[in-house]
PDB file of C-alpha atoms in Angstrom:
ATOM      1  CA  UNK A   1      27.176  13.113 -11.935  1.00  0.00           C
ATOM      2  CA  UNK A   2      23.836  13.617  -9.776  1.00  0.00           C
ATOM      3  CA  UNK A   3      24.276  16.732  -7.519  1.00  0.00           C
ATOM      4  CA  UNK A   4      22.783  16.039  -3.684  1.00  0.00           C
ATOM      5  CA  UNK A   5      22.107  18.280  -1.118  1.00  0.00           C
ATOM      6  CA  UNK A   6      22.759  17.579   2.658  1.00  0.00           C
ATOM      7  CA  UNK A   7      21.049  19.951   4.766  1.00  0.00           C
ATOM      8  CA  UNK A   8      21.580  18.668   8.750  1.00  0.00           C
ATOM      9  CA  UNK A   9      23.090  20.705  11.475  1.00  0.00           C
ATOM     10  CA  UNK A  10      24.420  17.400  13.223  1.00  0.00           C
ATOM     11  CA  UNK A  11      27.852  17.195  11.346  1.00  0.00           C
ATOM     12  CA  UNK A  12      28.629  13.649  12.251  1.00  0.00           C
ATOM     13  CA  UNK A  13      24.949  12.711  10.581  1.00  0.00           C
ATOM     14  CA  UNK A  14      25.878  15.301   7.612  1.00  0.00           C
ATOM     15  CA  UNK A  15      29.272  13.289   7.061  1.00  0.00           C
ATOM     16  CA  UNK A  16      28.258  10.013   7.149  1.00  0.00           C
ATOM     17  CA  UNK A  17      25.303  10.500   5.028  1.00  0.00           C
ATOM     18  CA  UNK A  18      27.996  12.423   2.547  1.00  0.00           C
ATOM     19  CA  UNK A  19      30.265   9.464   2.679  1.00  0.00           C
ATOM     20  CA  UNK A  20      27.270   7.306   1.561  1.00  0.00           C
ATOM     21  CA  UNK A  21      26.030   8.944  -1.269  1.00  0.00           C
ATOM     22  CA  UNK A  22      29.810   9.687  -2.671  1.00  0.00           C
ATOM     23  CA  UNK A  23      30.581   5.785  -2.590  1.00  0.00           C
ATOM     24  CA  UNK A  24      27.361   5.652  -4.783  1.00  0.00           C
ATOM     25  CA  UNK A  25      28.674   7.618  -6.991  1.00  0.00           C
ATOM     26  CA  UNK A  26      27.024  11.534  -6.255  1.00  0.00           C
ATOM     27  CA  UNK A  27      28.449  14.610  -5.965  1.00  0.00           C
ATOM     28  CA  UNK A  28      27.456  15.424  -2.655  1.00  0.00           C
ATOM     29  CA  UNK A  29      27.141  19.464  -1.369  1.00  0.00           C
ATOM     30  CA  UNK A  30      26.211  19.588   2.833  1.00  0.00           C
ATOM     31  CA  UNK A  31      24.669  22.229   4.428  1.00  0.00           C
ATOM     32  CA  UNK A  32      24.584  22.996   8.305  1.00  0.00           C
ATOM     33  CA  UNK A  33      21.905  25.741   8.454  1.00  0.00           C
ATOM     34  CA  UNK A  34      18.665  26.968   6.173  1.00  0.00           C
ATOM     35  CA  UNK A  35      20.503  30.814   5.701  1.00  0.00           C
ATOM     36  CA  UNK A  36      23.837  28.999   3.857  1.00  0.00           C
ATOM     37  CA  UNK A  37      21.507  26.152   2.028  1.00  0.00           C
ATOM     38  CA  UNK A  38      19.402  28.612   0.314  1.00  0.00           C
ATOM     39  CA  UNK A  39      21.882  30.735  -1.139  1.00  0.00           C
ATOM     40  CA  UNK A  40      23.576  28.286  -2.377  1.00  0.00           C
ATOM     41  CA  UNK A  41      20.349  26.865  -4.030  1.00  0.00           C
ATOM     42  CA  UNK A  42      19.837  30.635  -5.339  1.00  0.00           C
ATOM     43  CA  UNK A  43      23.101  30.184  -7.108  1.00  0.00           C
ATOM     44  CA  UNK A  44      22.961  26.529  -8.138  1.00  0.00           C
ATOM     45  CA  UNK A  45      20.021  24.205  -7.829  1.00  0.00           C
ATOM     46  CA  UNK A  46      20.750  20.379  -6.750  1.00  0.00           C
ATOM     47  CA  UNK A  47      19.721  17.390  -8.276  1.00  0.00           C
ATOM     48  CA  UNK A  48      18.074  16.601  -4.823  1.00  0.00           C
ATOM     49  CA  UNK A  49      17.595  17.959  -1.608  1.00  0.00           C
ATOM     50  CA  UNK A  50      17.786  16.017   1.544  1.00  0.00           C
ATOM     51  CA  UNK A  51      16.608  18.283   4.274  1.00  0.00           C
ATOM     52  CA  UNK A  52      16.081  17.523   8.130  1.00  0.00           C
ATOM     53  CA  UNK A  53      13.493  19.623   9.651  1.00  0.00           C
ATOM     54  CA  UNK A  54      15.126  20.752  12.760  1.00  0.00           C
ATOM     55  CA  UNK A  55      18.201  23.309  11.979  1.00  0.00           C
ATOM     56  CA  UNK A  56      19.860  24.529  14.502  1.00  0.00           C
ATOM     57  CA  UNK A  57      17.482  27.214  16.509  1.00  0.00           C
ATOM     58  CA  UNK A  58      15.130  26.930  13.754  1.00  0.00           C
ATOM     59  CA  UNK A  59      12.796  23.944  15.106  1.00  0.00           C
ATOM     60  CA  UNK A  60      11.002  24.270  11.425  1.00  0.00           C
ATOM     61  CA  UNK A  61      13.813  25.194   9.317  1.00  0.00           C
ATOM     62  CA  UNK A  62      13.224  22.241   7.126  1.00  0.00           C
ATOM     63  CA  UNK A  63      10.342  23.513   6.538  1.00  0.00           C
ATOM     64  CA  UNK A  64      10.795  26.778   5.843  1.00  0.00           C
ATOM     65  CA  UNK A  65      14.007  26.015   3.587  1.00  0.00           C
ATOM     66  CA  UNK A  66      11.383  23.616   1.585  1.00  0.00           C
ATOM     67  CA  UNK A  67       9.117  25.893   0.971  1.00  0.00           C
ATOM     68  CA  UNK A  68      11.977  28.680  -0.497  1.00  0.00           C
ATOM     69  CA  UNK A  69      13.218  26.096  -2.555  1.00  0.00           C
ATOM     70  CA  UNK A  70       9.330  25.365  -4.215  1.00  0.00           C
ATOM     71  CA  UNK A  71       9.581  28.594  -5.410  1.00  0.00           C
ATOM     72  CA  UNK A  72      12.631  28.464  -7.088  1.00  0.00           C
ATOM     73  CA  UNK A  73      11.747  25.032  -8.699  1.00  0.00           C
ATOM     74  CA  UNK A  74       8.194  22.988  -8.616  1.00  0.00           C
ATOM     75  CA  UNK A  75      10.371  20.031  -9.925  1.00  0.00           C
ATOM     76  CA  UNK A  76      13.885  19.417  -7.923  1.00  0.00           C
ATOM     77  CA  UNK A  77      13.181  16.486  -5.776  1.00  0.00           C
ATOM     78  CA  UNK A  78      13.069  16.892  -2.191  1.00  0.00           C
ATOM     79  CA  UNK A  79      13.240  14.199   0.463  1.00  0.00           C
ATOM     80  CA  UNK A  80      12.436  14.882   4.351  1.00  0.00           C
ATOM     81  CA  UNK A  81      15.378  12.776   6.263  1.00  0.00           C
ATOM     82  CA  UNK A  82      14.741  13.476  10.209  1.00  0.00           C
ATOM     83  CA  UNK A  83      13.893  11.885  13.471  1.00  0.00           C
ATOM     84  CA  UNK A  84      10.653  13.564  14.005  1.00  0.00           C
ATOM     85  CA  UNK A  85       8.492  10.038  13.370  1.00  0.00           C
ATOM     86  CA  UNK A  86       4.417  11.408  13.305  1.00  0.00           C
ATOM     87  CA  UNK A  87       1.711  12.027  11.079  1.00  0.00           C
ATOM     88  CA  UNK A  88       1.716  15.963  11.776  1.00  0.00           C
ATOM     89  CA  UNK A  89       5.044  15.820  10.518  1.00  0.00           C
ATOM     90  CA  UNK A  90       4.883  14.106   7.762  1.00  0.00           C
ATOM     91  CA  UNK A  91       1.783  15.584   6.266  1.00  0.00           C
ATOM     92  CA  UNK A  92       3.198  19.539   6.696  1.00  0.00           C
ATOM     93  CA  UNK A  93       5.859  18.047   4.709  1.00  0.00           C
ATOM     94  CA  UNK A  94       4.633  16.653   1.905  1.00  0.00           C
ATOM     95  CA  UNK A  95       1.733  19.297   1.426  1.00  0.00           C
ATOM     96  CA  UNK A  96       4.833  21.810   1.121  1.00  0.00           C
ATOM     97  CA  UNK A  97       5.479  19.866  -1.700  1.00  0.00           C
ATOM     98  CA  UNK A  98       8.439  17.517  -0.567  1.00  0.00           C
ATOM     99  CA  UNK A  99       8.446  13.953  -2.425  1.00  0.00           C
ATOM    100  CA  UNK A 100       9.129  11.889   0.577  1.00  0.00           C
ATOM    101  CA  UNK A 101       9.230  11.889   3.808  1.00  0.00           C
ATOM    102  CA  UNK A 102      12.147   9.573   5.987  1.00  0.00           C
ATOM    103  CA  UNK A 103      12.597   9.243   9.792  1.00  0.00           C
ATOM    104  CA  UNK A 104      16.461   8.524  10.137  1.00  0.00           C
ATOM    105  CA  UNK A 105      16.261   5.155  11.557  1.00  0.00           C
ATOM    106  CA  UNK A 106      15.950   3.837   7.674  1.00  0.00           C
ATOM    107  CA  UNK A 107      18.553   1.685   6.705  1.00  0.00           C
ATOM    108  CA  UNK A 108      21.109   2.797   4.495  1.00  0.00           C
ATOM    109  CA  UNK A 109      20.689   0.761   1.574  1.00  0.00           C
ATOM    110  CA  UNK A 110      16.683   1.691   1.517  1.00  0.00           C
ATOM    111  CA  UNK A 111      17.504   5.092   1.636  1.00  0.00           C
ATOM    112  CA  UNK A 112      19.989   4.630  -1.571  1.00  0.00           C
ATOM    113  CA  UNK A 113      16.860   3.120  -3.111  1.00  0.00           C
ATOM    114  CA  UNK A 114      14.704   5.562  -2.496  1.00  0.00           C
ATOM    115  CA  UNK A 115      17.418   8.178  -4.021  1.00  0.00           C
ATOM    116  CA  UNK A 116      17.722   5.969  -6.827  1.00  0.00           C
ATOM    117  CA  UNK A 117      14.177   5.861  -7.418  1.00  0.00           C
ATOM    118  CA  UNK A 118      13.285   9.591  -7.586  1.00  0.00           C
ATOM    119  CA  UNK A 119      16.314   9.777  -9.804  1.00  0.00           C
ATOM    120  CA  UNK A 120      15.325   7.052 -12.475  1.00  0.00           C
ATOM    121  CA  UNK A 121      11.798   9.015 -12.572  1.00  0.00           C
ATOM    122  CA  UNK A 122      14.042  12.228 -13.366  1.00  0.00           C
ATOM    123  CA  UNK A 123      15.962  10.407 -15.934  1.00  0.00           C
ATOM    124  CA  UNK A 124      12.494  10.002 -17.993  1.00  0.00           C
ATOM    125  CA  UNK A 125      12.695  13.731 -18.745  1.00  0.00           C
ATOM    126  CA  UNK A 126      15.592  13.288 -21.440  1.00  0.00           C
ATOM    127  CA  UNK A 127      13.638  10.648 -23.395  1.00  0.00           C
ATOM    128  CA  UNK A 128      12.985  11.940 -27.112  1.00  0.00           C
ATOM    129  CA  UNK A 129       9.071  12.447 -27.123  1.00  0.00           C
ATOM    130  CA  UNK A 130       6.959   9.972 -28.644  1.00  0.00           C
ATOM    131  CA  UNK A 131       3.555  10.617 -29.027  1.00  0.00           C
ATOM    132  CA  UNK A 132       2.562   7.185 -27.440  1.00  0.00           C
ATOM    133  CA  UNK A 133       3.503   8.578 -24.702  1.00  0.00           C
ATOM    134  CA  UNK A 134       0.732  11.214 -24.538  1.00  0.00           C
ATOM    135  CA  UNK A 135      -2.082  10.235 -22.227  1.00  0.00           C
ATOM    136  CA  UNK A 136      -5.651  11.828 -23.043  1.00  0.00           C
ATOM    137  CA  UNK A 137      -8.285  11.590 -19.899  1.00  0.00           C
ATOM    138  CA  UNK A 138     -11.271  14.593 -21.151  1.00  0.00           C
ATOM    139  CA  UNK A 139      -9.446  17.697 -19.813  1.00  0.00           C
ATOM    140  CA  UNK A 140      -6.308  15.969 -18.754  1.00  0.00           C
ATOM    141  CA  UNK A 141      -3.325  15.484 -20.712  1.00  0.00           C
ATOM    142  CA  UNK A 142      -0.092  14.213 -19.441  1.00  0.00           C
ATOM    143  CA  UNK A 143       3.138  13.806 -21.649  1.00  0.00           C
ATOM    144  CA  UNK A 144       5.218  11.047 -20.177  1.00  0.00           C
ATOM    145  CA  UNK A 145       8.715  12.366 -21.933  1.00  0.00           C
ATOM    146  CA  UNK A 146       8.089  16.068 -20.691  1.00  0.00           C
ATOM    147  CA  UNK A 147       7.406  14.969 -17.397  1.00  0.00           C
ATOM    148  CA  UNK A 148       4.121  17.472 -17.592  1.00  0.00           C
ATOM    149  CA  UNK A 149       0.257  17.600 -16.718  1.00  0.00           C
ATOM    150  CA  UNK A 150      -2.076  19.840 -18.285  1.00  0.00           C
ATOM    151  CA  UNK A 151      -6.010  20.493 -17.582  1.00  0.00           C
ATOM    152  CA  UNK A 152      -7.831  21.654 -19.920  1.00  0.00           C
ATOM    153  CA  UNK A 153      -4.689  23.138 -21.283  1.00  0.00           C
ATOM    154  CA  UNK A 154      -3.548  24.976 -18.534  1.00  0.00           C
ATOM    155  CA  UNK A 155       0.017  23.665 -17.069  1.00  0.00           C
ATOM    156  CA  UNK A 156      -0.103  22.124 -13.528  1.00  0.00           C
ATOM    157  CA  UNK A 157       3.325  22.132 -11.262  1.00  0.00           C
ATOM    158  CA  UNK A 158       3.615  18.813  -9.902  1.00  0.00           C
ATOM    159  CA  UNK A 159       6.793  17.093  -8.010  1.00  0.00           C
ATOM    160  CA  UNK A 160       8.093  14.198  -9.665  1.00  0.00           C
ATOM    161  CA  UNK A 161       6.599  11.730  -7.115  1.00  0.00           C
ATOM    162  CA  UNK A 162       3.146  13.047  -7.797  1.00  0.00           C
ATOM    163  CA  UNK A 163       3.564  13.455 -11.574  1.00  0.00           C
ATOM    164  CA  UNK A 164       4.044   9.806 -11.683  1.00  0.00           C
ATOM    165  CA  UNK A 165       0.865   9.026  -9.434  1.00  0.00           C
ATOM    166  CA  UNK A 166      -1.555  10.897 -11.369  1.00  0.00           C
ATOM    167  CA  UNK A 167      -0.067   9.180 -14.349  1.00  0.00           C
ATOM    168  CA  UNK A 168      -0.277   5.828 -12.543  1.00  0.00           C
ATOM    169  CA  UNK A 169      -4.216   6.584 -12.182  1.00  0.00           C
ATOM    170  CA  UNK A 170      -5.475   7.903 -15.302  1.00  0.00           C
ATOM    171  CA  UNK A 171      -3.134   5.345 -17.163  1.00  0.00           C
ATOM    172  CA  UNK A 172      -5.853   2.706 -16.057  1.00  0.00           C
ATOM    173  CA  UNK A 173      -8.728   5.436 -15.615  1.00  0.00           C
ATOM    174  CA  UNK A 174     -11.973   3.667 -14.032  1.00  0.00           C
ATOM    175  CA  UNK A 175     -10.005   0.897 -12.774  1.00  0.00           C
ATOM    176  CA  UNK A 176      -9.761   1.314  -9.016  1.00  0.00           C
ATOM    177  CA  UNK A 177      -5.866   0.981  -7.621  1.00  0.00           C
ATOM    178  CA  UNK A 178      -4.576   0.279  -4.539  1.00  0.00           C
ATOM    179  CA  UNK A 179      -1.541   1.607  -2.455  1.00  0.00           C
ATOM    180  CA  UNK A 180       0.684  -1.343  -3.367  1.00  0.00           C
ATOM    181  CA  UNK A 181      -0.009  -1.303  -6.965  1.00  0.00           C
ATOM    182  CA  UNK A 182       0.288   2.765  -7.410  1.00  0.00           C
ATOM    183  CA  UNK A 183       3.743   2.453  -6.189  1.00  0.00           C
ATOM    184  CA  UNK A 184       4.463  -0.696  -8.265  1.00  0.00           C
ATOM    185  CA  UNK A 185       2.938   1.513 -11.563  1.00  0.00           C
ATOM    186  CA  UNK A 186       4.798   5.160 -10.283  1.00  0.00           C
ATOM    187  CA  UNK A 187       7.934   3.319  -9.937  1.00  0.00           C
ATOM    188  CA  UNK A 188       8.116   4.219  -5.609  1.00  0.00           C
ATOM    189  CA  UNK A 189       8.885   3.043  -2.642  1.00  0.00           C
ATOM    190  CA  UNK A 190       6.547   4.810   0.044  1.00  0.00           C
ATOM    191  CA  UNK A 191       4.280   3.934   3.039  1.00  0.00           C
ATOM    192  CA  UNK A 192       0.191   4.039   2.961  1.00  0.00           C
ATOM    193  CA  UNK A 193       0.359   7.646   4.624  1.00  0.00           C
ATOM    194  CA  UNK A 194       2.713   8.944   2.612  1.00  0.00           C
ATOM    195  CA  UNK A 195       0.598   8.031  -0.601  1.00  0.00           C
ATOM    196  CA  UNK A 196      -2.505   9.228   1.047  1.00  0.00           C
ATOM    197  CA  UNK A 197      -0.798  12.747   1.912  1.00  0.00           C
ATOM    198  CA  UNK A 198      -0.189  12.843  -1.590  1.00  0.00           C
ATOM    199  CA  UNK A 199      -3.129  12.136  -2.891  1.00  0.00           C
ATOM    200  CA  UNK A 200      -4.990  15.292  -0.987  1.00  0.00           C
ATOM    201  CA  UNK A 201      -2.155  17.450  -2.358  1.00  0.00           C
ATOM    202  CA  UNK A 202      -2.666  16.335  -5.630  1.00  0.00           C
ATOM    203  CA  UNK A 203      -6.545  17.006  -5.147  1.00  0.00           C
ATOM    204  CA  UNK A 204      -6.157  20.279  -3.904  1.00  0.00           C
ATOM    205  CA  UNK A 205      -3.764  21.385  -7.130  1.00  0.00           C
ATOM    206  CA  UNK A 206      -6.589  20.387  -9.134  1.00  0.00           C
ATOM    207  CA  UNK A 207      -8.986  22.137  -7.766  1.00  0.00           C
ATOM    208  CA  UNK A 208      -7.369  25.346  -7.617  1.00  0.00           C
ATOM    209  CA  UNK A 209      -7.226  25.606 -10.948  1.00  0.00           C
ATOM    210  CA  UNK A 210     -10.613  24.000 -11.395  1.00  0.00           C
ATOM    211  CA  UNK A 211     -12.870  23.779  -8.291  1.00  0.00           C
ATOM    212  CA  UNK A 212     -15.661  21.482  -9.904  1.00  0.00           C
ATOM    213  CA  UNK A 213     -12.494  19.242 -10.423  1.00  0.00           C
ATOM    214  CA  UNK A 214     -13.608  15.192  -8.721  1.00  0.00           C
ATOM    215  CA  UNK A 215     -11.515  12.890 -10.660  1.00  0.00           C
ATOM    216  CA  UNK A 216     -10.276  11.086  -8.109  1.00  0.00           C
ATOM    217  CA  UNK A 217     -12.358   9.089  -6.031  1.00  0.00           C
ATOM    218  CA  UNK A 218     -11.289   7.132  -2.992  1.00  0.00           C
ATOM    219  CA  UNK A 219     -12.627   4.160  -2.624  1.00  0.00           C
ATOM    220  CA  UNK A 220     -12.992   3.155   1.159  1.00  0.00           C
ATOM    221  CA  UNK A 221     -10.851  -0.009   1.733  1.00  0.00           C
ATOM    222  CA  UNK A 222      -9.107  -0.236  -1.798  1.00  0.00           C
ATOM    223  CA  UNK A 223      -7.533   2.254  -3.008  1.00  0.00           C
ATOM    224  CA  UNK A 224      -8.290   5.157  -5.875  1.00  0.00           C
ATOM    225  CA  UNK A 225      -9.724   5.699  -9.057  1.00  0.00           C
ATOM    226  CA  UNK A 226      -9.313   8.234 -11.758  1.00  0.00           C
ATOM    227  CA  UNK A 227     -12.963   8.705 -12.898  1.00  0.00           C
ATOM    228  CA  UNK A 228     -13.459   8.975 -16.828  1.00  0.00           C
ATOM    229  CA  UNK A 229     -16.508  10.946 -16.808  1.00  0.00           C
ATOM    230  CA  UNK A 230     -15.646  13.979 -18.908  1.00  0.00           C
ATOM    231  CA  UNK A 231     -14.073  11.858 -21.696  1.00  0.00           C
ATOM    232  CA  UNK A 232     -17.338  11.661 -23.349  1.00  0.00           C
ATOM    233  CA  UNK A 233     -18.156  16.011 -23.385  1.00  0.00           C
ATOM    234  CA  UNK A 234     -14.919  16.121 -25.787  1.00  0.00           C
TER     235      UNK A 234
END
């Protein structure tokens, strides 16, 4: 059974979004405040984390609580669930590495699909590896069954929801992509911004470990392209 954390210091919102998920069949764990979340997580990571941003007297406690939990795991799937609707927001929450950002006026059975979705991309993990499942771009390599992303042979931490757009890209390298069809290929259900947000993350992971790293192109009015330029130096 799929472990989810509730962390929301409104306990009428914590309990009816713990109802939810338990009719759906998760073992659900709430939270009222960043301090108790975290050690718990110390002890015993979820399976997800559903995190408002507001706690209490901490007006960024989501945030902060996100960013302790990225350094426990790169990989446990986190999902922003909280009334603060604007694009500040949102982008501070995925470039602190959350894998999707939700105002609470989303309807119930969306959010269940969303859940569902980050959880089906988890499921991949415990797949036997096959080697056609090994994708070769010049310096990148991505293994579909280990859920993992190597350049030039150096590991790169990536959440699950950008895993699965980087593989979405250089699975069709040169071919541009739009929003619509990344999420149809990555298996999501996310806005424009949100897939935009993570593209610059993505970029910016790259480039740390490679600063001559330019892959990705955007490509004004239609979407993004992994470039294949470095296939031909190996």
């Amino acid at each position: 059974m799929k472990r989810i954390a509730i962390v929301e210091d409104e306990k009428n919102i914590r309990e009816n979004y713990a109802d939810l998920m338990s009719r759906h069949g998760y073992h659900v764990d709430t939270y009222e405040n960043r301090i108790d979340a975290i050690s718990a997580f110390e002890v015993r990571l979820p399976d997800l984390a559903i995190i408002d941003i507001g706690l209490g007297d901490e007006y960024d406690g989501g945030f902060m609580l996100c960013q302790s939990l990225r350094q426990l795991s790169a990989t446990v799937p986190i999902i922003f669930l909280t009334a603060r609707d604007n694009d500040f927001d949102t982008i501070s929450g995925l470039r602190l590495g959350a894998d999707d950002y939700l105002t609470k006026d989303i309807g119930l059975e969306h959010l269940m699909v969303r859940i569902s979705a980050l959880f089906r991309r988890i499921d991949l993990m415990q797949k036997p590896t096959n080697q056609n499942n090994i994708i070769q771009r010049g310096l990148l390599t991505i293994d579909s069954d280990k859920m993992q992303i190597s350049w030039s042979k150096q590991a790169l931490d990536f959440t699950i929801t950008e895993f699965w757009i980087v593989h979405a890209l250089a699975n069709r390298a040169g071919m541009v992509r739009n929003r619509q069809q990344l999420m149809q290929d990555a298996n999501m259900v996310v806005d424009d911004n949100t897939i935009t947000s993570h593209i610059k993350r993505i970029r910016k992971k790259f480039i740390k470990l490679d600063p001559g790293f330019d892959e990705i192109t955007a490509v004004y009015g239609m979407g993004y392209r992994w470039d294949i330029s470095q296939e031909t130096e190996l």
